[in-house]
PDB file of C-alpha atoms and ligand atoms in Angstrom:
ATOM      1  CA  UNK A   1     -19.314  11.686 -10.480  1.00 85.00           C
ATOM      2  CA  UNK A   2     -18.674  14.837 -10.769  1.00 91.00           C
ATOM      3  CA  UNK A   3     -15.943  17.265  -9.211  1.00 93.00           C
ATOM      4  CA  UNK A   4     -17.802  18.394  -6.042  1.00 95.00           C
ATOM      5  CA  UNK A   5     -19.025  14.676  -5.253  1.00 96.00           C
ATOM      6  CA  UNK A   6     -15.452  13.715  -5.852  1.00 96.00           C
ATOM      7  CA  UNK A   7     -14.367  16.595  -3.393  1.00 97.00           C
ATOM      8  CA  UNK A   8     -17.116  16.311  -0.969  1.00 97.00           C
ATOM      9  CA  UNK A   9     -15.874  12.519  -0.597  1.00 98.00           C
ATOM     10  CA  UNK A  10     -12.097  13.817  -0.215  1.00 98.00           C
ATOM     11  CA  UNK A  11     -13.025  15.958   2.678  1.00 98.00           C
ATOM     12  CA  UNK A  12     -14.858  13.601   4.107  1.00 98.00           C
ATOM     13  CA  UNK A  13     -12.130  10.904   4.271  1.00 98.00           C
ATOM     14  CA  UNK A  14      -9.750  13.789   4.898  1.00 98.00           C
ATOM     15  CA  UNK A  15     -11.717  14.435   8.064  1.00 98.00           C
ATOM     16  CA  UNK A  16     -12.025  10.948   9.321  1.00 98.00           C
ATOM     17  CA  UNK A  17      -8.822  10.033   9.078  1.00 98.00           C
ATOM     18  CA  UNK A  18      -7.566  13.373  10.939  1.00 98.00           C
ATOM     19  CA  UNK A  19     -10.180  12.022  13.658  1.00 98.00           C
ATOM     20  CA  UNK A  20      -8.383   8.796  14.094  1.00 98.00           C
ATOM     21  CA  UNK A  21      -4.953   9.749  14.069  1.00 98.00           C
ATOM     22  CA  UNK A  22      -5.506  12.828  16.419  1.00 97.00           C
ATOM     23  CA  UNK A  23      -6.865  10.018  18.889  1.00 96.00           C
ATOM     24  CA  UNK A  24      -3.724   8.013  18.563  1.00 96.00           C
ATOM     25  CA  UNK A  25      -1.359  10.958  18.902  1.00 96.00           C
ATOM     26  CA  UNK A  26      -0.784  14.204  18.080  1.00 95.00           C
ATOM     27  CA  UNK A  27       2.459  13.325  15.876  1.00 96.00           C
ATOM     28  CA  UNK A  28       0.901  10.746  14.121  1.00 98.00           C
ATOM     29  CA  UNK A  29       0.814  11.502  10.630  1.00 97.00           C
ATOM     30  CA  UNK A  30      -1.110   9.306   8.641  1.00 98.00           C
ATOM     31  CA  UNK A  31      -0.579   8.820   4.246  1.00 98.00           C
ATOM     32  CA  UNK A  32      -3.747   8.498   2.066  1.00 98.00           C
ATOM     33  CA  UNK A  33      -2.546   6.264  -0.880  1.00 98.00           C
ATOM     34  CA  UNK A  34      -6.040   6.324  -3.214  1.00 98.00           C
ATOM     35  CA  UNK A  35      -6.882   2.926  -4.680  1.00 98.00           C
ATOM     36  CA  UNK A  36      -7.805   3.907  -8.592  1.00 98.00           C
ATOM     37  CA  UNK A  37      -8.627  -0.072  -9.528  1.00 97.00           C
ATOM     38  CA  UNK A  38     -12.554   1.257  -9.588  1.00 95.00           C
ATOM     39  CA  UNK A  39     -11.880   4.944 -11.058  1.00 97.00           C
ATOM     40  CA  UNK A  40     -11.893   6.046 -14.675  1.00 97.00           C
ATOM     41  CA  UNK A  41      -8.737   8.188 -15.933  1.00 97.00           C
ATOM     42  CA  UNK A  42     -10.754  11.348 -15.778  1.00 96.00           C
ATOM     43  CA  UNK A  43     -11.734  10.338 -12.056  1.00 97.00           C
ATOM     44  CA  UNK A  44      -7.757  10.321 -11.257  1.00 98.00           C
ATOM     45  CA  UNK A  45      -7.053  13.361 -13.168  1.00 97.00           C
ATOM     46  CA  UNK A  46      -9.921  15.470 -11.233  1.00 97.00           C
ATOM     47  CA  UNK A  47      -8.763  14.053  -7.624  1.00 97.00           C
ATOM     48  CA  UNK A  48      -5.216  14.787  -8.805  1.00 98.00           C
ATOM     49  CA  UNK A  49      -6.231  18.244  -9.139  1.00 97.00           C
ATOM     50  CA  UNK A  50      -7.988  18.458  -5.989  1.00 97.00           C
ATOM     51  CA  UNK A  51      -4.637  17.511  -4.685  1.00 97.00           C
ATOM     52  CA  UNK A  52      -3.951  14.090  -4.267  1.00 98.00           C
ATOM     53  CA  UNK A  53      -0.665  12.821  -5.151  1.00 98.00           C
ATOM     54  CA  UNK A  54      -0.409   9.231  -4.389  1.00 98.00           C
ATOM     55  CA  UNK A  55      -2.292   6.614  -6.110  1.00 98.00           C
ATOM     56  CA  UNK A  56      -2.053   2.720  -6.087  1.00 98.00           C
ATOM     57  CA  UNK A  57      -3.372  -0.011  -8.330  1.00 98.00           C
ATOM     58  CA  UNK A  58      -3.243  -3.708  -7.959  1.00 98.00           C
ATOM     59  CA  UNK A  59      -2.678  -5.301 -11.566  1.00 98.00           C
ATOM     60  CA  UNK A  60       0.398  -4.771 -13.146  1.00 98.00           C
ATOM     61  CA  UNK A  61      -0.861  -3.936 -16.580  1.00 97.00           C
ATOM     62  CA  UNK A  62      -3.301  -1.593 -15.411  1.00 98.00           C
ATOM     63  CA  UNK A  63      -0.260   0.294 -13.765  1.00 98.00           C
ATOM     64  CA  UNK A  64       1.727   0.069 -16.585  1.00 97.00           C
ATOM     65  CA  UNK A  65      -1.198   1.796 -18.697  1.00 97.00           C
ATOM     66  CA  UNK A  66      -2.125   4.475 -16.135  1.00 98.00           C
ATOM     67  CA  UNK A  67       1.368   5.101 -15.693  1.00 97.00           C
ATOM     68  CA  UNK A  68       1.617   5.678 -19.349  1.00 97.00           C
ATOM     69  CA  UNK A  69      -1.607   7.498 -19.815  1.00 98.00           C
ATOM     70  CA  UNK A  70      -0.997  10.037 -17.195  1.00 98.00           C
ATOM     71  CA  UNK A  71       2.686  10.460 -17.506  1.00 97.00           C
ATOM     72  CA  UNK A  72       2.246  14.585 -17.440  1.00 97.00           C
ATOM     73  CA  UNK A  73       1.131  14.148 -13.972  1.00 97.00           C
ATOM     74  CA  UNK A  74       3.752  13.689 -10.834  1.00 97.00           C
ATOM     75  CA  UNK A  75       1.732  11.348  -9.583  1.00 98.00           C
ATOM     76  CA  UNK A  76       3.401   9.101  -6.587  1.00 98.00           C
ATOM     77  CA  UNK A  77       2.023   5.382  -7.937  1.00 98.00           C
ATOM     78  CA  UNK A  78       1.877   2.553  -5.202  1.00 98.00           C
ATOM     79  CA  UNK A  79       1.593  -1.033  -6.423  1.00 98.00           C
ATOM     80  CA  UNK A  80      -0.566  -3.088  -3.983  1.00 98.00           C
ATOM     81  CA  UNK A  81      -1.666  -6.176  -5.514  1.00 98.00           C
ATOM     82  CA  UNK A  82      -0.262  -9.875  -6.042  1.00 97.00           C
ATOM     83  CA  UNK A  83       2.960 -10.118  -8.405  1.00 97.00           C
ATOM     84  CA  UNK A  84       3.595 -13.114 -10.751  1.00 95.00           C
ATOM     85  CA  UNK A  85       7.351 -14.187 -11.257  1.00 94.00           C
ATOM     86  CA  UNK A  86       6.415 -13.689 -15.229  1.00 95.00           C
ATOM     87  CA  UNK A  87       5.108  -9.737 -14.708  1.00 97.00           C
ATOM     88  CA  UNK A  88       8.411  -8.684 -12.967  1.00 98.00           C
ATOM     89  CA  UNK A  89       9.475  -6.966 -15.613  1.00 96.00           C
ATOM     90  CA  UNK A  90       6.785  -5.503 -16.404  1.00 97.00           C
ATOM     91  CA  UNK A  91       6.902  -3.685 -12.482  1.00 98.00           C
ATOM     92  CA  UNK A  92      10.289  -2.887 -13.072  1.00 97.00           C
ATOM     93  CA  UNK A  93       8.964  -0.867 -16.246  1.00 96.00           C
ATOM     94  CA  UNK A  94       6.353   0.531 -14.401  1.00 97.00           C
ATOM     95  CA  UNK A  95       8.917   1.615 -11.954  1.00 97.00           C
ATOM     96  CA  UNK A  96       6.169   2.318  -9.032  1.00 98.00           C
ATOM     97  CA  UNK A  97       7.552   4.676  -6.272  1.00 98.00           C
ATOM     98  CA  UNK A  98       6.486   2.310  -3.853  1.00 98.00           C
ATOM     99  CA  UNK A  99       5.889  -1.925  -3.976  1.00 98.00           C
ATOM    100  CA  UNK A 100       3.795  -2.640  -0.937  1.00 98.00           C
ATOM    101  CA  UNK A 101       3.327  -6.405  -2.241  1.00 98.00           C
ATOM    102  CA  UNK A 102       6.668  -8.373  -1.588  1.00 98.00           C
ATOM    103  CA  UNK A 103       5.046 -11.360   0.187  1.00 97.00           C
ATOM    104  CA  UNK A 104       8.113 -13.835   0.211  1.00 97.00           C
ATOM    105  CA  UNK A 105      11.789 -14.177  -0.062  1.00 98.00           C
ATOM    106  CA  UNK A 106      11.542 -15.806  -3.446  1.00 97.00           C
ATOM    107  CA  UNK A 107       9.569 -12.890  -5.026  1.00 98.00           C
ATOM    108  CA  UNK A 108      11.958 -10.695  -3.592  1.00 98.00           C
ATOM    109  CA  UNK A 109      15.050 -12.644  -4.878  1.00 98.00           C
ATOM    110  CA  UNK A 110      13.429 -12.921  -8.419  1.00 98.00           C
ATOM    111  CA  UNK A 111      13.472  -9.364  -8.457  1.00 98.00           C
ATOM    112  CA  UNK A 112      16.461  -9.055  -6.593  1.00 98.00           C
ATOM    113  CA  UNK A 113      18.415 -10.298  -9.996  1.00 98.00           C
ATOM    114  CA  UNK A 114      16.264  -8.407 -12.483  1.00 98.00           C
ATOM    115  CA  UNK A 115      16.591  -5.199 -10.772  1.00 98.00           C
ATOM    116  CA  UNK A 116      20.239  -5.920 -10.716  1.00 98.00           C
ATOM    117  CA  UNK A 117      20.057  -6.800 -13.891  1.00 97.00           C
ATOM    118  CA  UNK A 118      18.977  -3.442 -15.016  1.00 97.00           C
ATOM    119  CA  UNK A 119      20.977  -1.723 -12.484  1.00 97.00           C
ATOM    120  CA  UNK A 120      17.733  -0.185 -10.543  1.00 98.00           C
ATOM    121  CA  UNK A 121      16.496  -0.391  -7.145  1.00 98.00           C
ATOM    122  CA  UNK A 122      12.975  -0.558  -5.612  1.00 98.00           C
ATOM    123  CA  UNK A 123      11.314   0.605  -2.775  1.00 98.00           C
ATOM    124  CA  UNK A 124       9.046  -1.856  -1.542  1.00 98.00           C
ATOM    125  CA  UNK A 125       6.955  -2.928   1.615  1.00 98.00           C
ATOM    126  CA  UNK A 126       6.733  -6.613   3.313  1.00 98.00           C
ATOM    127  CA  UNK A 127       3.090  -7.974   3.014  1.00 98.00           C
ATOM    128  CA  UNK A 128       2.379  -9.725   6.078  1.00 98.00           C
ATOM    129  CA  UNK A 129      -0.863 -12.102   5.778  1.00 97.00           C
ATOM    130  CA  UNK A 130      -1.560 -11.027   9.590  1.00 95.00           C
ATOM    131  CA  UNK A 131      -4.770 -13.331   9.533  1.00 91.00           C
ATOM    132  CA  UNK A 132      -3.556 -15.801   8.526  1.00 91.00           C
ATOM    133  CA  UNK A 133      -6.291 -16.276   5.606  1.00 90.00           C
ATOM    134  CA  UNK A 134      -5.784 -18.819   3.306  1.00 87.00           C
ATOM    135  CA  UNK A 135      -6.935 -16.494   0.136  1.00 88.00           C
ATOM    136  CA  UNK A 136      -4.483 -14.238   1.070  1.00 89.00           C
ATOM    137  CA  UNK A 137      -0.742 -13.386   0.145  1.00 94.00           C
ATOM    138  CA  UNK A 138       2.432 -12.612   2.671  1.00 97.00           C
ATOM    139  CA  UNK A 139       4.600 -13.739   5.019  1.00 98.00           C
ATOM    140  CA  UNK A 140       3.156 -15.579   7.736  1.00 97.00           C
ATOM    141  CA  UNK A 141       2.954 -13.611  11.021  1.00 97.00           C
ATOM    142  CA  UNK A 142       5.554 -15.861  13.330  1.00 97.00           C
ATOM    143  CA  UNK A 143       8.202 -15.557  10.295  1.00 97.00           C
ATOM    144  CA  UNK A 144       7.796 -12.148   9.388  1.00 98.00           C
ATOM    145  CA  UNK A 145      10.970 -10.849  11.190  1.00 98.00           C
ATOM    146  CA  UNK A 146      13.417 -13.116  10.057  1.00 98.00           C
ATOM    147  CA  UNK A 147      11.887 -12.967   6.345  1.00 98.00           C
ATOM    148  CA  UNK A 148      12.120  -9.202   6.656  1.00 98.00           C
ATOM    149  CA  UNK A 149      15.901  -9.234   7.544  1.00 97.00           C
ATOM    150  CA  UNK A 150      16.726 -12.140   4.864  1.00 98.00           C
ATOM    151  CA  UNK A 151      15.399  -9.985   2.378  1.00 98.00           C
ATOM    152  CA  UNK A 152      17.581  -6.828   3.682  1.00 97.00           C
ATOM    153  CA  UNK A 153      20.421  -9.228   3.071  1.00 97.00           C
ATOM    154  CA  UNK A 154      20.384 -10.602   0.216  1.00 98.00           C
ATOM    155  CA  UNK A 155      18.667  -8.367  -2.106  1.00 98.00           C
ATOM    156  CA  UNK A 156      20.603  -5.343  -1.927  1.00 98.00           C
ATOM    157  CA  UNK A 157      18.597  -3.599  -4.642  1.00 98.00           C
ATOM    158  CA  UNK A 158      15.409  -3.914  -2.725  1.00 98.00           C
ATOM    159  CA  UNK A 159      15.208  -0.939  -0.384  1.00 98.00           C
ATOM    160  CA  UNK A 160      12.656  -2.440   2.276  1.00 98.00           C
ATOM    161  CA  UNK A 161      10.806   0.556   4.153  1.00 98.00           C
ATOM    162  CA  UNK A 162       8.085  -1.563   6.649  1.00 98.00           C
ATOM    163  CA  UNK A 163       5.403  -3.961   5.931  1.00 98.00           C
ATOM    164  CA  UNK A 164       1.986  -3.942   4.591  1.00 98.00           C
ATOM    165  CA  UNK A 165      -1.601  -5.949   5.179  1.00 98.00           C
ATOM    166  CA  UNK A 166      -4.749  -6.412   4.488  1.00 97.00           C
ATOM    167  CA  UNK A 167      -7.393  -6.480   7.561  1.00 93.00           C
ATOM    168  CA  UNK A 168      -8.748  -9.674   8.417  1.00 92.00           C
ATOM    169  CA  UNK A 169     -12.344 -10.355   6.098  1.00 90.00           C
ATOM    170  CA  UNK A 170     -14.449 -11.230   8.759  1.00 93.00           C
ATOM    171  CA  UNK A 171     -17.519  -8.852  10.353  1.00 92.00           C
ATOM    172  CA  UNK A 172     -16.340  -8.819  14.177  1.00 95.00           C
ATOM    173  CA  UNK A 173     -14.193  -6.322  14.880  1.00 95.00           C
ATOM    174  CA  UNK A 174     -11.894  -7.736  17.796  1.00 96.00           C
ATOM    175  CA  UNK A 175     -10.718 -10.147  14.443  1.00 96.00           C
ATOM    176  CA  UNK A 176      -9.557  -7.652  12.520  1.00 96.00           C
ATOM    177  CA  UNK A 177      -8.415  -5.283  15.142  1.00 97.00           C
ATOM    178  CA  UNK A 178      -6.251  -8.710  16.198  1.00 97.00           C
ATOM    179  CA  UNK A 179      -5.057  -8.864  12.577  1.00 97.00           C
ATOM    180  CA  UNK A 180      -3.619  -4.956  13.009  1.00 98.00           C
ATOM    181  CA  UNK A 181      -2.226  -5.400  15.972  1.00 98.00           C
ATOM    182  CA  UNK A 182      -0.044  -8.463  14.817  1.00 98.00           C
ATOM    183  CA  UNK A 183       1.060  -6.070  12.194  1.00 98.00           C
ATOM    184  CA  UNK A 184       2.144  -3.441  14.031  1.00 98.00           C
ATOM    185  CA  UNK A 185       3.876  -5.454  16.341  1.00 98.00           C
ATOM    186  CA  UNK A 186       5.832  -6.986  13.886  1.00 98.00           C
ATOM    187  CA  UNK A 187       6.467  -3.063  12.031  1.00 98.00           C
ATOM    188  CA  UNK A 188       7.415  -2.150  15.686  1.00 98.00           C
ATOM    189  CA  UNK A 189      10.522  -4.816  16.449  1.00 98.00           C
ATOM    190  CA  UNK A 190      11.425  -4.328  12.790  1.00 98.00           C
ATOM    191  CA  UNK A 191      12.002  -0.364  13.486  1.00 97.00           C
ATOM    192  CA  UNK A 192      15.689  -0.643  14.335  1.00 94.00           C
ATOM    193  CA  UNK A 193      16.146  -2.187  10.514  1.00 91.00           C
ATOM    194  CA  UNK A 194      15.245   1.318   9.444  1.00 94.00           C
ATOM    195  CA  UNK A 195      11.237   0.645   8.896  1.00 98.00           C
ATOM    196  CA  UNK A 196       8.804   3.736   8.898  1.00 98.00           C
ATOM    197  CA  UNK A 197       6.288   2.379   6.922  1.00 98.00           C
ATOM    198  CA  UNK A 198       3.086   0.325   8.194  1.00 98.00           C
ATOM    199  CA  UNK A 199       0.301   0.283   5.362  1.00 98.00           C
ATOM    200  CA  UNK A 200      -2.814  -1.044   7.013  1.00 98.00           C
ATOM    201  CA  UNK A 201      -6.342  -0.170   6.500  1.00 98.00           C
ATOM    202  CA  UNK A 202      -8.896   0.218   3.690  1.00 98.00           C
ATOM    203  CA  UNK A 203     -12.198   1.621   2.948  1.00 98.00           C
ATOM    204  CA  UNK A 204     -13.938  -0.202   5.623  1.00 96.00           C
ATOM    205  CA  UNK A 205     -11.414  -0.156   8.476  1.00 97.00           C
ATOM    206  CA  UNK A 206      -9.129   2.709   7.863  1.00 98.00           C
ATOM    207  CA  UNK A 207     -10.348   4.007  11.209  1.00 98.00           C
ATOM    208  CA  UNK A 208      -9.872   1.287  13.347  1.00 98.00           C
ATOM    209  CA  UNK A 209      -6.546   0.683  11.088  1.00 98.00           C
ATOM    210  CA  UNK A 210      -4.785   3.625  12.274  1.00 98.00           C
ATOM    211  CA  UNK A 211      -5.969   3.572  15.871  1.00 98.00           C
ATOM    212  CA  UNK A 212      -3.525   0.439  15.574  1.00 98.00           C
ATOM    213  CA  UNK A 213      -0.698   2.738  14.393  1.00 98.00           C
ATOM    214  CA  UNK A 214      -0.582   2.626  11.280  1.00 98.00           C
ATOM    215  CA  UNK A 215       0.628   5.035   8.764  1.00 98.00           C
ATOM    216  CA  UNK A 216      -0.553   4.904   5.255  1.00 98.00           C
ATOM    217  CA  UNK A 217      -4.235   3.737   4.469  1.00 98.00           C
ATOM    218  CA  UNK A 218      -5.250   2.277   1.091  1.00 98.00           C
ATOM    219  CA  UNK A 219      -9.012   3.570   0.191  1.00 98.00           C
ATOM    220  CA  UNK A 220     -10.714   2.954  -3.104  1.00 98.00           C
ATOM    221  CA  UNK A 221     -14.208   2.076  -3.084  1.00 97.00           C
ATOM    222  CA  UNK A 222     -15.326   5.191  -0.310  1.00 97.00           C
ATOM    223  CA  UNK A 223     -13.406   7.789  -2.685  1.00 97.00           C
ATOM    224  CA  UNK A 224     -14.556   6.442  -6.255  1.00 96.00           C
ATOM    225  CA  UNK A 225     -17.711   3.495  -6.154  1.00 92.00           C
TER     226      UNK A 225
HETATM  227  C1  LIG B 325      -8.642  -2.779  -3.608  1.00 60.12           C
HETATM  228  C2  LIG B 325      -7.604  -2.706  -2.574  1.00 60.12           C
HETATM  229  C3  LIG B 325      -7.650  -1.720  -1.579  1.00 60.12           C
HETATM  230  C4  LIG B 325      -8.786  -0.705  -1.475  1.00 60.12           C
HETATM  231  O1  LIG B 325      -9.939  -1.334  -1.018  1.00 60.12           O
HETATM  232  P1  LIG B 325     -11.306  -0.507  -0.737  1.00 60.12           P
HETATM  233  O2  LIG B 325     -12.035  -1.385   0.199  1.00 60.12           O
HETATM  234  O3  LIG B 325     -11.964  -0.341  -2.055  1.00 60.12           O
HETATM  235  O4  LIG B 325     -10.922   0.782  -0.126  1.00 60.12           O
HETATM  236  C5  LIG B 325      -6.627  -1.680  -0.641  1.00 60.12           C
HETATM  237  N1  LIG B 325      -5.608  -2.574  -0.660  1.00 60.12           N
HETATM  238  C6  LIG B 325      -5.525  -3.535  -1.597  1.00 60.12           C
HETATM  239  C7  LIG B 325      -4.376  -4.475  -1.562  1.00 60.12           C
HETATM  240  C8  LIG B 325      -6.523  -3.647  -2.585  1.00 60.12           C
HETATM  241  O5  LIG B 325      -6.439  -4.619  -3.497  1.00 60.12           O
END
């Protein structure tokens, strides 16, 4: 790919998602955090210079290297995938401006005493698994509140700013919209515990995503496959 594909396909997603959030409001500002699991380092580099600033990856030692490897860039990283009790130090290395992947209150106490431990806090998001899909990770819909605020209180170095999920993986559309909706509603009552972030939409459903409210959209595949 080369740099006008790459910025013909940043316009394009640009434009889309100005679409959808001008239909939900006005105000609504929506975050584009680019998924770079499927991108090459040059690939990140050129989008970086088309002006991109937050990027997210799902394996911890990918981060880790891409963090490394492109540590002359200000880039804003996002970790979005499933974390392993054994790879929390390796996060805490990492040291991602945003963890959208807490998905229960042990994770978040395990890294409650190593970020203590190195006297460091985290920003991080609640993963909600809003469908309720077996394959999936996060809190389960009907305790998502009450895991939300036990996490506020007892892990002080864990500085929780909303929740984030992953669309239903079905084809029809009232599903998945269903799956939003439960998110938002759950982002919405936990608003007076200082949340402002809902991360919900990808590639294929960004659109629909936002029209749900959300704020920050996760798209890989439509920016670099
Ligand atoms: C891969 C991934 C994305 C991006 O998915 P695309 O469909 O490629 O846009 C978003 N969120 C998470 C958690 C992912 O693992």
């Amino acid at each position: 790919m080369d740099r006008a594909q790459m910025q013909q396909r940043l316009d394009e997603l640009i434009w889309r998602v100005e679409e959808a959030r001008i239909k939900r409001s006005e105000h609504h500002i929506v975050k584009i955090v680019a998924v770079s699991k499927y991108a090459t380092l040059e690939q990140i580099r050129m989008l970086y210079d088309l002006g991109q600033r937050a990027f997210g990856e799902n394996k911890v030692q990918m981060l880790q290297e891409r963090v490394d490897a492109l540590e002359d860039l200000p880039i804003e990283w996002h970790f979005i995938g499933r974390l392993q009790k054994n790879k929390i130090n390796h996060l805490i290395r990492a040291n991602p401006f945003l963890m959208q992947s807490l998905d229960s209150l042990e994770l978040a106490e395990a890294m409650q005493a190593r970020l203590e431990r190195e006297g460091m806090t985290m920003e991080c998001l609640m993963q909600v698994n809003s469908a309720r899909e077996e394959s999936k990770a996060g809190v389960d819909p009907d305790a998502a509140v009450e895991t939300y605020q036990q996490i506020k209180e007892r892990c002080p170095n864990i500085e929780l700013r909303g929740v984030m999920t992953i669309g239903a993986h079905v084809d029809d559309e009232a599903v998945i919209r269903k799956s939003f909706e439960t998110t938002y509603a759950i982002f919405d009552r936990l608003r007076s515990n200082g949340a402002d972030i809902c991360s919900m939409g990808m590639s294929g459903d960004f659109e629909l995503a936002i029209e749900c409210g959300s704020n920050m959209i996760r798209v890989g595949s439509l920016l670099f496959k």
